[in-house]
Every structure is written in structure tokens, then in C-alpha cells.
Coordinates of C-alpha atoms in Angstrom, one line a residue:
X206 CA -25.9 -22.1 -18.0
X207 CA -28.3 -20.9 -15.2
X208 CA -31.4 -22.2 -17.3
X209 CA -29.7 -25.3 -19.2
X210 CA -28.6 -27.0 -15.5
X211 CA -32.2 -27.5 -14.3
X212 CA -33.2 -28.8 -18.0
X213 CA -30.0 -30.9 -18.0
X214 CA -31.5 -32.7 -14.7
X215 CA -34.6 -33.0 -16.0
X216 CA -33.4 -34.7 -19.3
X217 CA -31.2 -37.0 -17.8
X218 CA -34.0 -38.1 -14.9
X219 CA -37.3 -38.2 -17.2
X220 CA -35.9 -41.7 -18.7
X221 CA -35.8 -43.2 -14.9
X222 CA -39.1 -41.7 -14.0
X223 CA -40.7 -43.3 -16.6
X224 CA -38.5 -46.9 -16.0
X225 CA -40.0 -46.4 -12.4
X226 CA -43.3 -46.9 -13.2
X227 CA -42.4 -49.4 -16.2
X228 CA -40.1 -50.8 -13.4
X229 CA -42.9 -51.6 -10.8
X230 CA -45.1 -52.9 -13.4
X231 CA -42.5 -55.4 -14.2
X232 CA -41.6 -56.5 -10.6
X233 CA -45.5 -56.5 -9.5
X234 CA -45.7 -59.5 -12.5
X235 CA -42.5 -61.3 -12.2
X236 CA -43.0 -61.2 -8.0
X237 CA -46.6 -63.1 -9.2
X238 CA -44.5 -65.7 -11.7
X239 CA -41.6 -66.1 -9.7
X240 CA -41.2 -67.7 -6.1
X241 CA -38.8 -65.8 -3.3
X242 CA -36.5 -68.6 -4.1
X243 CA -36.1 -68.0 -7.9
X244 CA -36.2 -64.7 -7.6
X245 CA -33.0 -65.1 -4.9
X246 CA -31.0 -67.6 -7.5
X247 CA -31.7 -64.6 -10.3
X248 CA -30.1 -62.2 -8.2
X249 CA -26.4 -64.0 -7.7
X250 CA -26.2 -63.8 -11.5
X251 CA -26.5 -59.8 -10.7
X252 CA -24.4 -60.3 -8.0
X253 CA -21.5 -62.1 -9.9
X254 CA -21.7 -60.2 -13.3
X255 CA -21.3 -56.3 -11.0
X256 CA -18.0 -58.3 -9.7
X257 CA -16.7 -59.7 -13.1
X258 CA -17.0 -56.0 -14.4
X259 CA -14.9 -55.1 -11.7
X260 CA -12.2 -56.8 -12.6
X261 CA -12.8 -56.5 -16.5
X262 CA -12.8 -52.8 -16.4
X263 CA -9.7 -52.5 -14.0
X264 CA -10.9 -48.7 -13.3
X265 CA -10.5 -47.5 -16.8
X266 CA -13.4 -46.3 -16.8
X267 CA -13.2 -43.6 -13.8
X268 CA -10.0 -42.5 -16.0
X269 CA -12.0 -42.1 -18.9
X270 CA -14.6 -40.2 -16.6
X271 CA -11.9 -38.0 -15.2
X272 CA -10.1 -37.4 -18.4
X273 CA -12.3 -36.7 -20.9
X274 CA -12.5 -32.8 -20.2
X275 CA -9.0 -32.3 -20.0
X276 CA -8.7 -34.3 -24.0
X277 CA -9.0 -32.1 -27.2
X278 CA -12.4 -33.2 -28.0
X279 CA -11.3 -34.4 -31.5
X280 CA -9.1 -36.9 -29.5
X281 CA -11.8 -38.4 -27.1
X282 CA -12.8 -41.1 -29.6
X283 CA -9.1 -42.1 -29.0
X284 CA -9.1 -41.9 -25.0
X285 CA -12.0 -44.5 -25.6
X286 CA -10.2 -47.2 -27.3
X287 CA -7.2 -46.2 -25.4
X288 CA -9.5 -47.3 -22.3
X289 CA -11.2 -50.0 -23.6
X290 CA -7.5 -51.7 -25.1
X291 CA -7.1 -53.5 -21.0
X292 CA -10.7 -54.1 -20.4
X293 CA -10.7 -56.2 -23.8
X294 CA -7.8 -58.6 -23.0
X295 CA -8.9 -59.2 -19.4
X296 CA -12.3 -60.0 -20.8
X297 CA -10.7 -62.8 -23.4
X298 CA -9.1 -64.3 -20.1
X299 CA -11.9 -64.3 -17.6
X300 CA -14.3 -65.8 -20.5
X301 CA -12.0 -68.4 -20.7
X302 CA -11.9 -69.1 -16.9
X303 CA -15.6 -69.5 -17.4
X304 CA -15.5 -72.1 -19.6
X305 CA -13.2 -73.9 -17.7
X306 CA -14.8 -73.7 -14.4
X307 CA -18.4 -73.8 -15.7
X308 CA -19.2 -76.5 -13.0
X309 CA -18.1 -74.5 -10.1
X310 CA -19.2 -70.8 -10.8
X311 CA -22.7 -72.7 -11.5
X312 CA -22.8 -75.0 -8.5
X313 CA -21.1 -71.7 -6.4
X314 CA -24.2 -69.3 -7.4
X315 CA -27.2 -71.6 -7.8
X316 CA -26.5 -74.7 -6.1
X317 CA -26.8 -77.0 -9.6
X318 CA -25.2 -77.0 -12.3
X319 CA -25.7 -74.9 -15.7
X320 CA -23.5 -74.7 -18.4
X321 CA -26.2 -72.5 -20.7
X322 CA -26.5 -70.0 -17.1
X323 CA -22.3 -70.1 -17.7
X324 CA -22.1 -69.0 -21.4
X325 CA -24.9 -66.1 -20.9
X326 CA -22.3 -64.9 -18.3
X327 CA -19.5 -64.7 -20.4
X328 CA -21.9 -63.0 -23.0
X329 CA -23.3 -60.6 -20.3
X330 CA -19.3 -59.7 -19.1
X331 CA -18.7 -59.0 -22.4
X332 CA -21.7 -57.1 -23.3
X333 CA -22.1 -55.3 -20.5
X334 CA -18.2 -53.6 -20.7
X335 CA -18.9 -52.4 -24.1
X336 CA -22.4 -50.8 -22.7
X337 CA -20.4 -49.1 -19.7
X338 CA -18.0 -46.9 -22.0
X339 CA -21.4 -46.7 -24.3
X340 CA -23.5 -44.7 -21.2
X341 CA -20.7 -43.1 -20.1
X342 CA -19.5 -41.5 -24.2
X343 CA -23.6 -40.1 -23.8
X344 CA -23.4 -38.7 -20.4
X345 CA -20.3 -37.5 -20.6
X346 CA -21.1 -35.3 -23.6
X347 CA -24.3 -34.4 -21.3
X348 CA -26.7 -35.7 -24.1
X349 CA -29.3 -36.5 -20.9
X350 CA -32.2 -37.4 -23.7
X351 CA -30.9 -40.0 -25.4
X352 CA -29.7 -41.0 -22.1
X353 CA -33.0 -41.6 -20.9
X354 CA -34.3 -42.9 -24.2
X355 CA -31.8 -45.9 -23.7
X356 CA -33.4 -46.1 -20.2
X357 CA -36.2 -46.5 -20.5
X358 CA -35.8 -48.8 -23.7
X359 CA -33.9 -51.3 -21.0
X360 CA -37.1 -51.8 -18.7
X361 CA -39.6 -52.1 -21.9
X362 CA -36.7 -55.0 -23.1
X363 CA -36.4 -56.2 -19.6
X364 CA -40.4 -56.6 -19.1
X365 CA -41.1 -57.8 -22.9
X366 CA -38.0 -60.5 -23.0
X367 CA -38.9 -61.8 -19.5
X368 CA -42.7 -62.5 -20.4
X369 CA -41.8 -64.1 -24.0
X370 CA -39.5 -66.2 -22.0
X371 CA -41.8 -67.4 -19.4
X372 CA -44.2 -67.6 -22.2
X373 CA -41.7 -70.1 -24.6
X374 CA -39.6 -71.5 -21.2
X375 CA -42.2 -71.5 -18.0
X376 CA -41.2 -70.4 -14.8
X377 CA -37.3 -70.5 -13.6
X378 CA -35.0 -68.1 -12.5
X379 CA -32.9 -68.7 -16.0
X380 CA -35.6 -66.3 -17.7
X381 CA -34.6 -63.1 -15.7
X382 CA -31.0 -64.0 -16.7
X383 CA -31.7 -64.7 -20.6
X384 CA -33.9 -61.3 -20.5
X385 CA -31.6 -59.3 -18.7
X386 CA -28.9 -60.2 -21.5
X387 CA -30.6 -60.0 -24.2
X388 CA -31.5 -56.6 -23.5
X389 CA -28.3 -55.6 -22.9
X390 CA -26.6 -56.6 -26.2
X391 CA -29.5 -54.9 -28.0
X392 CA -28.8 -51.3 -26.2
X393 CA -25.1 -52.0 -26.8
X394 CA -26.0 -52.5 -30.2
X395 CA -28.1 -49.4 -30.1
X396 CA -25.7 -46.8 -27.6
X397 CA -22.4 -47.8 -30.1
X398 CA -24.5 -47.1 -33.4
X399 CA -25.8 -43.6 -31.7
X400 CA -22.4 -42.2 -30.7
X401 CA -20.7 -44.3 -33.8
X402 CA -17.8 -41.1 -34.2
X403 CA -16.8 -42.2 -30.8
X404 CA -16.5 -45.4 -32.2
X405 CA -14.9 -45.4 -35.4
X406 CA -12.1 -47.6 -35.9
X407 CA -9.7 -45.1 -37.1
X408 CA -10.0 -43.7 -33.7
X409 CA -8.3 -46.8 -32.1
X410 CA -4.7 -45.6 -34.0
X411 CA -5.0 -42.1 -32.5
X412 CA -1.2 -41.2 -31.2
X413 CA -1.9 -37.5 -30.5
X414 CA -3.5 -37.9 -27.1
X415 CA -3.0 -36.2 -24.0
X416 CA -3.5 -38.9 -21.5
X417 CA -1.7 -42.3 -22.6
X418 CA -2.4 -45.8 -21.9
X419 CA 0.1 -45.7 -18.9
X420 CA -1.6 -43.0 -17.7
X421 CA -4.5 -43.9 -17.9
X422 CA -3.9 -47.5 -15.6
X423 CA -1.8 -45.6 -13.7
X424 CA -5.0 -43.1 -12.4
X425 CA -7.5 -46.3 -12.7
X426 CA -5.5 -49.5 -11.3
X427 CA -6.0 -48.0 -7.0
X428 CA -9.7 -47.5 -8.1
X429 CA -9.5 -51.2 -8.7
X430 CA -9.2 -52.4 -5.0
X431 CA -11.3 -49.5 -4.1
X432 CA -14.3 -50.6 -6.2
X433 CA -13.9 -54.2 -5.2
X434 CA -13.7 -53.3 -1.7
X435 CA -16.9 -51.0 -2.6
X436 CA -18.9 -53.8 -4.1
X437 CA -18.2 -56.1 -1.2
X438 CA -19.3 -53.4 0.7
X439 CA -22.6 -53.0 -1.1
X440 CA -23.0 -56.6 -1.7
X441 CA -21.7 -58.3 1.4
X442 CA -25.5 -58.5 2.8
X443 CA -26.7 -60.6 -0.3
X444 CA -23.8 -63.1 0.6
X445 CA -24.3 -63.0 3.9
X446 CA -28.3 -63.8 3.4
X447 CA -27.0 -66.8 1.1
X448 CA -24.6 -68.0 3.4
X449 CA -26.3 -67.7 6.4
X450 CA -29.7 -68.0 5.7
X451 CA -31.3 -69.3 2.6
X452 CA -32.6 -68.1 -1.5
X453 CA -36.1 -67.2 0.0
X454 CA -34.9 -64.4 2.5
X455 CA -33.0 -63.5 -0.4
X456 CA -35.5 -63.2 -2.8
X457 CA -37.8 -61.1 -0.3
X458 CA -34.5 -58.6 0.5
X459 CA -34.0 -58.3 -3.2
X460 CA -37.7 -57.5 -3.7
X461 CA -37.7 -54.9 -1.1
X462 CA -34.9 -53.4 -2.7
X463 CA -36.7 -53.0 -5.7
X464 CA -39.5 -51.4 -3.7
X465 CA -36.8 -48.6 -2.7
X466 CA -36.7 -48.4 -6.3
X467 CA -38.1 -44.5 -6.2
X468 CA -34.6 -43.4 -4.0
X469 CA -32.8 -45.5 -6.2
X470 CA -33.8 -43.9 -9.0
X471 CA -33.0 -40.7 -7.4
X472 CA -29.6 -41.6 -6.5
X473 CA -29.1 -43.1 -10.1
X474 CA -30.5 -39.8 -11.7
X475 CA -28.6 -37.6 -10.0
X476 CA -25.1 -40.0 -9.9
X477 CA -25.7 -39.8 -13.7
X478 CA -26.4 -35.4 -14.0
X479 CA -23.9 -34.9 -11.3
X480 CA -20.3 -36.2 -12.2
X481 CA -20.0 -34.5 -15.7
X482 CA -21.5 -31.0 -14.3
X483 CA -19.6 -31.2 -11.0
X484 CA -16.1 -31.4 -12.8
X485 CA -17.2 -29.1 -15.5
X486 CA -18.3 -26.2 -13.1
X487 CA -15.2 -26.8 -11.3
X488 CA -12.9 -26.9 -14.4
X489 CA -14.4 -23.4 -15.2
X490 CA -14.1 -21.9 -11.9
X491 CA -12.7 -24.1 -8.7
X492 CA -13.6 -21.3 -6.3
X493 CA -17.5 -21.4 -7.3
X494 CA -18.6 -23.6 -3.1
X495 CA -21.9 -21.9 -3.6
X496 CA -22.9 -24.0 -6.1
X497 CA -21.7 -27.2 -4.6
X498 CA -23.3 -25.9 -1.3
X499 CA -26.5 -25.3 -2.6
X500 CA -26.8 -28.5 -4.3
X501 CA -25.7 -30.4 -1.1
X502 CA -28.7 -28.4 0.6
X503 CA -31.3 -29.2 -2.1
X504 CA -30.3 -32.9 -2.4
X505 CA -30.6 -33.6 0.9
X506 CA -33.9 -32.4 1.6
X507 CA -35.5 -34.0 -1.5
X508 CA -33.4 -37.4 -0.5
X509 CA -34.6 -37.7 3.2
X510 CA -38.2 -36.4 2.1
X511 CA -38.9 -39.5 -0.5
X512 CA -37.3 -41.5 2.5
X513 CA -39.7 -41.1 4.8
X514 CA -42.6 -41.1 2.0
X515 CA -41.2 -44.3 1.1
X516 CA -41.4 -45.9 4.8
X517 CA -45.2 -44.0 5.7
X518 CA -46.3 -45.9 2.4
X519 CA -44.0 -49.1 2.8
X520 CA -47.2 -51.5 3.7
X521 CA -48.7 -50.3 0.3
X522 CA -45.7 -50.9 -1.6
X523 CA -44.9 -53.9 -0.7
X524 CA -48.9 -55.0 -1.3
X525 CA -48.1 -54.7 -5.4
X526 CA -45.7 -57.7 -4.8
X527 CA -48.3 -60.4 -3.6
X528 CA -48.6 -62.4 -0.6
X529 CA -45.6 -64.5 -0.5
X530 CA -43.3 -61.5 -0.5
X531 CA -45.7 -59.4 2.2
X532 CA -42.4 -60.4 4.6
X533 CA -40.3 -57.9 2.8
X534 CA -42.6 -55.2 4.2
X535 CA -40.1 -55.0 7.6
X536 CA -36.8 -55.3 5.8
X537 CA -37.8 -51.8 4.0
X538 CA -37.4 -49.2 6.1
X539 CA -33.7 -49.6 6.8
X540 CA -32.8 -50.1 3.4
X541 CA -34.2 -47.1 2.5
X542 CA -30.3 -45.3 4.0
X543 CA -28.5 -46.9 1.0
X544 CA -29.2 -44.4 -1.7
X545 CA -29.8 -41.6 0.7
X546 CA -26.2 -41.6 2.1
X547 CA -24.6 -42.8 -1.5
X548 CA -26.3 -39.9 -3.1
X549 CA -25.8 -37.2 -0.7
X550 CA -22.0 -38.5 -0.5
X551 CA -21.7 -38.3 -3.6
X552 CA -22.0 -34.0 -3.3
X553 CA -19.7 -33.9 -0.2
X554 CA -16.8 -36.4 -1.5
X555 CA -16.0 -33.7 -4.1
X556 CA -12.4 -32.7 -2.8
X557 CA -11.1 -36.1 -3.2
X558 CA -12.1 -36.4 -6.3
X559 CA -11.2 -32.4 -7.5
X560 CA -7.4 -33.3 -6.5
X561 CA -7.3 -36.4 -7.7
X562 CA -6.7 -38.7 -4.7
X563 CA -8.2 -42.0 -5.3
X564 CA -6.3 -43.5 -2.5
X565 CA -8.3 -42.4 -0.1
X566 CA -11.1 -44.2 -1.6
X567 CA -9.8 -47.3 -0.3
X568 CA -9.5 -46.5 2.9
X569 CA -12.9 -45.0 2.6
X570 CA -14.2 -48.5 1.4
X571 CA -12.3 -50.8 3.7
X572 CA -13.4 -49.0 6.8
X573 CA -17.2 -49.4 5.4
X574 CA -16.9 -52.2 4.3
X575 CA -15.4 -53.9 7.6
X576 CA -18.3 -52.1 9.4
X577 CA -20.7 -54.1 7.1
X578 CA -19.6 -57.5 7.7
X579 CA -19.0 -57.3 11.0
X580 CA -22.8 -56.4 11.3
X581 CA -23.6 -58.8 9.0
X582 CA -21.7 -61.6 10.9
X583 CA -23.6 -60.8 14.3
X584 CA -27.2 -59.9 12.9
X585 CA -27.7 -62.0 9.6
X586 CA -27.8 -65.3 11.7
X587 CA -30.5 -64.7 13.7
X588 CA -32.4 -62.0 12.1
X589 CA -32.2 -62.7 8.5
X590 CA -32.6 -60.3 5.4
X591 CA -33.9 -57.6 8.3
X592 CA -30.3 -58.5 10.4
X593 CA -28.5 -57.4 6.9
X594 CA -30.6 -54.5 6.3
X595 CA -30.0 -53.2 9.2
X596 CA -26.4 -53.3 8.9
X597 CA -26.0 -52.1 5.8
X598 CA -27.8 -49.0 6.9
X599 CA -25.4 -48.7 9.5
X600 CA -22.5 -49.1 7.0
X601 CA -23.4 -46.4 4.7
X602 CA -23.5 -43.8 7.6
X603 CA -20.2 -44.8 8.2
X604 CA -19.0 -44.2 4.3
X605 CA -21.3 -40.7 4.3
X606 CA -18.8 -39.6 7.1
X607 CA -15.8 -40.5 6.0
X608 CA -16.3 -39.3 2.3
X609 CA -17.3 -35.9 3.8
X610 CA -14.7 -35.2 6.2
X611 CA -12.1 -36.7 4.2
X612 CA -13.0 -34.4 1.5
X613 CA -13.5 -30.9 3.4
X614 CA -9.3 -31.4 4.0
X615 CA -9.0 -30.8 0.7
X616 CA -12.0 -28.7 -0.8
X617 CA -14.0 -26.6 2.2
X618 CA -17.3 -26.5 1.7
X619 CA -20.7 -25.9 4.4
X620 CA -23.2 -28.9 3.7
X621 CA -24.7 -27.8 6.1
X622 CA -24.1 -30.8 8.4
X623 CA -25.8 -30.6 11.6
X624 CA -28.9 -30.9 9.9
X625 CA -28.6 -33.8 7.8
X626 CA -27.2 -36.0 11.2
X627 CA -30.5 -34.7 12.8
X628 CA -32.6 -35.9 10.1
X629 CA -30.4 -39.2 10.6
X630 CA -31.1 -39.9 13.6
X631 CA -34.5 -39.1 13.5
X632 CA -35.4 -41.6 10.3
X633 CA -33.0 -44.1 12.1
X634 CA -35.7 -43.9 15.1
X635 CA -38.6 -43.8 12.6
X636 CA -37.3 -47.1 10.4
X637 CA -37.4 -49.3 14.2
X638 CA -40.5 -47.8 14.8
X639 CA -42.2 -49.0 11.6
X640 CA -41.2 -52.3 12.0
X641 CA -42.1 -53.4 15.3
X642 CA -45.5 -50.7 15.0
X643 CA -47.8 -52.8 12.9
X644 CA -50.7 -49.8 12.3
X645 CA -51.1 -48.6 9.1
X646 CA -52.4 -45.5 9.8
X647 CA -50.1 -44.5 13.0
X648 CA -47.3 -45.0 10.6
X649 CA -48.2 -42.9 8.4
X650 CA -49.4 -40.2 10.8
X651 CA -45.4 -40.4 12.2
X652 CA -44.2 -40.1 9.1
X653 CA -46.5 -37.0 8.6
X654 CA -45.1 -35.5 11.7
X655 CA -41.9 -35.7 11.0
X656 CA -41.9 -34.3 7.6
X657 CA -43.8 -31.5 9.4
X658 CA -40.6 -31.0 11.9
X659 CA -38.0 -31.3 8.6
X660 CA -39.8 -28.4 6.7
X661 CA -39.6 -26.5 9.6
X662 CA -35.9 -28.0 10.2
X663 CA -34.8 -26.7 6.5
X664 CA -37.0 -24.0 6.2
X665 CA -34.3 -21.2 5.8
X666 CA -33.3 -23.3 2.3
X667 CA -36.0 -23.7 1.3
X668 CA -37.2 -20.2 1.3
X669 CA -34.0 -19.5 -0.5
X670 CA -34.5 -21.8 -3.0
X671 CA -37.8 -20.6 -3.9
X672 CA -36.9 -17.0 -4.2
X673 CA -33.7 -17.5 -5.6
X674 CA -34.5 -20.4 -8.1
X675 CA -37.8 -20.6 -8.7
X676 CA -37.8 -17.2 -9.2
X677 CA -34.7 -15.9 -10.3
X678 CA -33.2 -19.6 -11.8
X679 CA -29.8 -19.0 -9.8
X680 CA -30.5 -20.6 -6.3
X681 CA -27.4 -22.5 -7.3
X682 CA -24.9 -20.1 -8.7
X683 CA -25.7 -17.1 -7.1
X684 CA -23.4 -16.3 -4.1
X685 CA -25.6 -16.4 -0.4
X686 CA -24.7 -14.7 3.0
X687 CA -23.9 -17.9 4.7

């Protein structure tokens, strides 16, 4: 297991390196198609498909997530269906809402109306639940090569579909909606035919299970609220930008997202390794902190190292989009906190998830996600996308705390804290500085200098992790003196 962890990482992250790169290419041509506006409409399709999921999945997926160790794994193929039996029927009924209110969803999201935009939805809701328990039947068997193969197959789809499109259609903000679909229903197609024992039918009259249907709402149904309370937490700034502002400051906030796309990819990566070996490793031995510990350690240094790559270099990033989006250059920096502090959470809020309290996950969420639109509400208005980056910085901090302290109750475990809020603070300080400084070069000598201070900050770890994983291949399992 010692050697197979590092070349499980790698196998699961090679198919979102290469989408990086395949990634930028893509949003360095459609930034150069597309106007700010556009590319703002295409993104409250995004927006309103992540919440229809929410609802359509009613947190049967997390159950599948958490049970799928503790089933016989002859009987998983039947915990699938068994989760997917709810998420079909509610998808039946929100279709149908749809249809019925076509006008409104269009005239809500777009400001005109589009019946074809309205039945690509329905298609895209429908699609995209069967491609959730798809993913998540390969990465919960840890098959991280196919996982990337499907990965990197998306962004090739994604990039091909989008410049037929454009090609057949001209520019409009439909043709990132059509492409995006399109290539979703072709890896459906694709994850379903890969993992087809999973999916045989004879697996949908399996009685024999350990984890029934009631059980299975019954773990799911408080992640519900939580999730929806998560989303409007992570989404809340897009809303805010619409509301408040207009589809051009959206479209520039969306395309600096994109250009955070290398700490996203991170956070993706590692979300995608992490949850099947975390729960593994502590099905097999709950007292094993070093490992958890270790990997906190690691994680955070490589997270807040990219971060303050990504801010030295932001001017150059943001350069591949083209002139009309050289604005998004300032909203960067801050946004940059997003998938540092989910990713990092995501090793400390352990213990909640070990015992199996989902309840504080709402708390958890409500308290963040308060915190965000309060900020919204006072900055949005007169600072725009950098107003809402800003506060969703702010926001994330605040769910990075609570997940970690909530959890230690439960599961004890030295993340080594103090250091992480030092490097915090210090990026905080570094992301104001960028944006009001407006030299190049004294940018990136600050960013130089403070990498300098947080090698010398985490040095201790990462003298340990070269001796004992780079040269023994147990930095992470084998016990330390702290």
C-alpha cells in the first residue's frame, strides 16, 4: 500500500493535468469568440444545472459514497440502483416543471426567452445524474486511470463540440450550453458501458443488501439542506454579480475563475484520490493520525505554494484571455482562497465524516454561507466581481475553521495549525497588495519572497518528507515524533 498510494494519486491527477492545459487552450479561444456578456449568460446555465442536481440527487449519492465499503462487493451493483431508484422519480418531476415553466426559468437566467436553452436543461439534469453515480462507481473502486481518461475526454468534447458549433451556429452563449451537453451524454454513454457489471439490470432486483433504501435517505436527506446551503454558499457571488451588477462583470469573474483553474484542479484531484483512501485507511485501522497528519502537512504546503505562483504570474494569465477580459486580472488573487481552504478542509473535516454526523454539515454551511452574503450584500454594489471575490475569500476561511475544529471533537488530529493561519494571513496581505500594486515585476519579486519565508516556515516537513518519502516511500504511514 506504501507504493500503490503515491501511484494511485498520480493516476487519478494525470487526467486533470492534461484537461489543464487542454482546458486553457479552450478558454484562451472561446474568451476570443465570446464577449464578457455571453460568456456571463453561459455560466447561469452552470449555475442552475449544479442546483437542479441538488435537488435530483437528494444526497444519495454521499450514501452511496459512504456505503459502498461496508456492502459485500457482489451487492454494490445493487446499492447503485437502490440509490439511483429517488434521484430517478424526482428527475421525471423536475423535467416536467421545466416544461411548464420554460418561459420563466429562461427569462430568470438569461433575460429572453428560450425554449431549445429549456429542453437541453432537462437533458443536461438528466444526463448529468446518471454521470455522477457513473464517476463515482470508478473512483470508488480506485480505478484512477480510467478516471482520468474520461477527463480528459470531457475537455477534448468540450473544445471540439464548442468550435463545430460556432462553426454551424456563429457566436452566442447557446453553443457553450449545447457543447457542454453533448459531451456529457457521450461520457455517460461511455462511464455506464465501462463499469456495465455495476450496471446490469439484474442488479436493480437485488434484496440481499446491507444498507436499504430507507437507509440510505435516511443518511442522505440532512446532506440535502446541507448541500443546498453549500451551493448557495459557493454560488451566492455569481448571483450577487447578476443581481447587482450586470452579465459583463460576470463573465470577467467567471473567466478569472477559470484562470485559478491550476488550484482547482488540485482541489478536484485530490477531492477525487482522497475520499475513497481516507475511509479505506480508516476502515482498516481508525487509530492510523499519522497518516491523516502527514497528508494535512503535505497538502497544505503544495496548496498555498501554487497559490502564490498563481497571484506572482496572475498578469500573465490573464494575458491568454485577450483584451476585453484584461479586467479579470484584479478579481484573481482573492479567488485564489476558494480551492485552497475547500481542499485543505477537506483533510481536517475527517471526524465528522468518520462518525457519521452529517448534521453538523449544516451548521457548517449556514454559518458560511451567511458570512458570504452578508459580504456580498455590502461589497458587490460598489465594487463589483472584485466586491464578491473578496468575500467569498473571506467565507471559505470561515468554513476551513469550522470544519476543522468541529471535527478534532470527534477525531484528534495535529494539522499543524498555527502554520497554515500564518500562511493565511500572509497571502491575504499579498492578494490586496497585487491588486492595488500595478508592477509586474515587484509582484512577482513579493511573491518570490514569500515563498522564500514559507520554505523556511515548513521546513521541518519538508525535510521529513524527503527522507521519509522520497526516500523510504512511508512519509505518510510511518509513525513521527511529533
Amino acid at each position: 500500500m506504501k507504493n500503490s498510494l503515491f501511484k494511485k494519486f498520480l493516476s487519478f491527477s494525470y487526467g486533470s493535468w492534461i484537461g489543464l492545459i487542454i482546458g486553457f487552450l479552450g478558454t484562451m479561444i472561446i474568451t476570443r469568440i465570446l464577449t464578457p456578456k455571453d460568456f456571463g449568460k453561459a455560466s447561469m446555465f452552470t449555475l442552475i444545472l449544479n442546483i437542479l442536481m441538488i435537488f435530483t440527487i437528494f444526497g444519495t449519492d454521499q450514501s452511496f459514497v459512504r456505503f459502498f465499503y461496508e456492502e459485500k462487493e457482489e451487492n454494490r451493483g445493487g446499492l447503485l440502483y437502490n440509490c439511483l431508484k429517488l434521484p430517478i422519480v424526482i428527475v421525471l418531476i423536475i423535467t416536467l416543471l421545466i416544461f411548464i415553466f420554460n418561459r420563466q426559468i429562461t427569462m430568470f437566467l438569461f433575460e429572453e426567452e428560450n425554449l431549445i436553452v429549456a429542453l437541453i436543461l432537462a437533458i443536461g439534469i438528466i444526463t448529468q445524474v446518471l454521470y455522477r453515480y457513473g464517476t463515482l462507481v470508478i473512483r470508488m473502486q480506485q480505478k484512477g486511470n480510467l478516471f482520468s481518461v474520461l477527463q480528459i475526454l470531457k475537455r477534448v468534447f468540450d473544445l471540439i463540440f464548442f468550435l463545430l458549433l460556432y462553426f454551424l451556429l456563429g457566436k452566442s452563449y447557446e453553443i457553450i450550453i449545447y457543447s457542454t451537453v453533448i459531451s456529457l451524454i457521450i461520457l455517460t454513454i461511455m462511464s455506464i458501458i465501462f463499469e456495465k457489471n455495476y450496471w446490469n439490470p439484474k442488479n436493480y432486483v437485488k434484496t440481499n443488501l446491507k444498507h436499504s433504501k430507507t437507509e440510505i435517505i435516511k443518511y442522505g436527506y440532512p446532506l440535502v439542506l446541507t448541500t443546498l446551503i453549500t451551493w448557495l454558499f459557493q454560488s451566492f457571488d455569481k448571483i450577487a454579480i447578476k443581481q447587482w451588477s450586470n452579465f459583463e462583470e460576470l463573465g470577467l469573474y467567471t473567466a478569472a475563475f477559470k484562470m485559478v483553474a491550476l488550484l482547482s484542479i488540485l482541489q478536484t484531484t485530490f477531492s477525487t484520490f482522497w475520499t475513497p483512501v481516507c475511509y479505506e485507511t480508516f476502515q482498516k485501522n481508525p487509530e492510523n493520525k499519522t497518516f491523516f497528519q502527514n497528508m494535512s502537512k503535505l497538502i497544505a504546503f503544495t496548496m498555498f505554494f501554487v497559490a502564490i505562483l498563481s497571484i506572482a504570474g496572475k498578469d500573465i494569465i490573464i494575458f491568454l484571455l485577450g483584451k476585453s477580459y484584461r479586467d479579470a486580472a484584479n478579481i484573481m488573487p482573492f479567488l485564489v482562497f476558494m480551492p485552497i481552504m475547500y481542499t485543505l478542509s477537506e483533510t481536517t473535516v475527517i471526524g465528522i465524516n468518520f462518525y457519521k454526523k452529517p448534521k453538523w454539515h449544516i451548521l457548517i454551511a449556514s454559518v458560511s454561507c451567511l458570512t458570504n452574503i452578508i459580504g456580498n450584500w455590502i461589497l458587490v454594489p460598489n465594487y463589483g466581481a472584485i466586491g464578491a471575490a473578496i468575500s467569498t475569500a473571506f467565507s471559505y476561511i470561515v468554513f476551513f475553521s469550522l470544519r476543522t475544529q468541529i471535527s478534532l471533537k470527534y477525531y484528534k488530529v495535529n494539522y499543524g495549525l498555527k502554520k497554515v493561519y500564518i500562511m493565511i494571513l500572509i497571502i491575504s496581505i499579498y492578494a490586496i497588495y497585487s491588486i492595488i500594486n500595478s508592477s509586474f515585476y515587484l509582484n512577482l519579486l513579493t511573491g518570490f519572497g514569500i515563498l522564500i519565508f514559507m520554505l523556511i516556515l515548513y521546513h521541518k516537513e519538508l525535510v521529513k518528507a524527503y527522507n521519509k518519502f522520497f526516500k523510504n516511500n512511508n512519509f505518510i504511514f510511518k509513525k513521527n515524533e511529533e
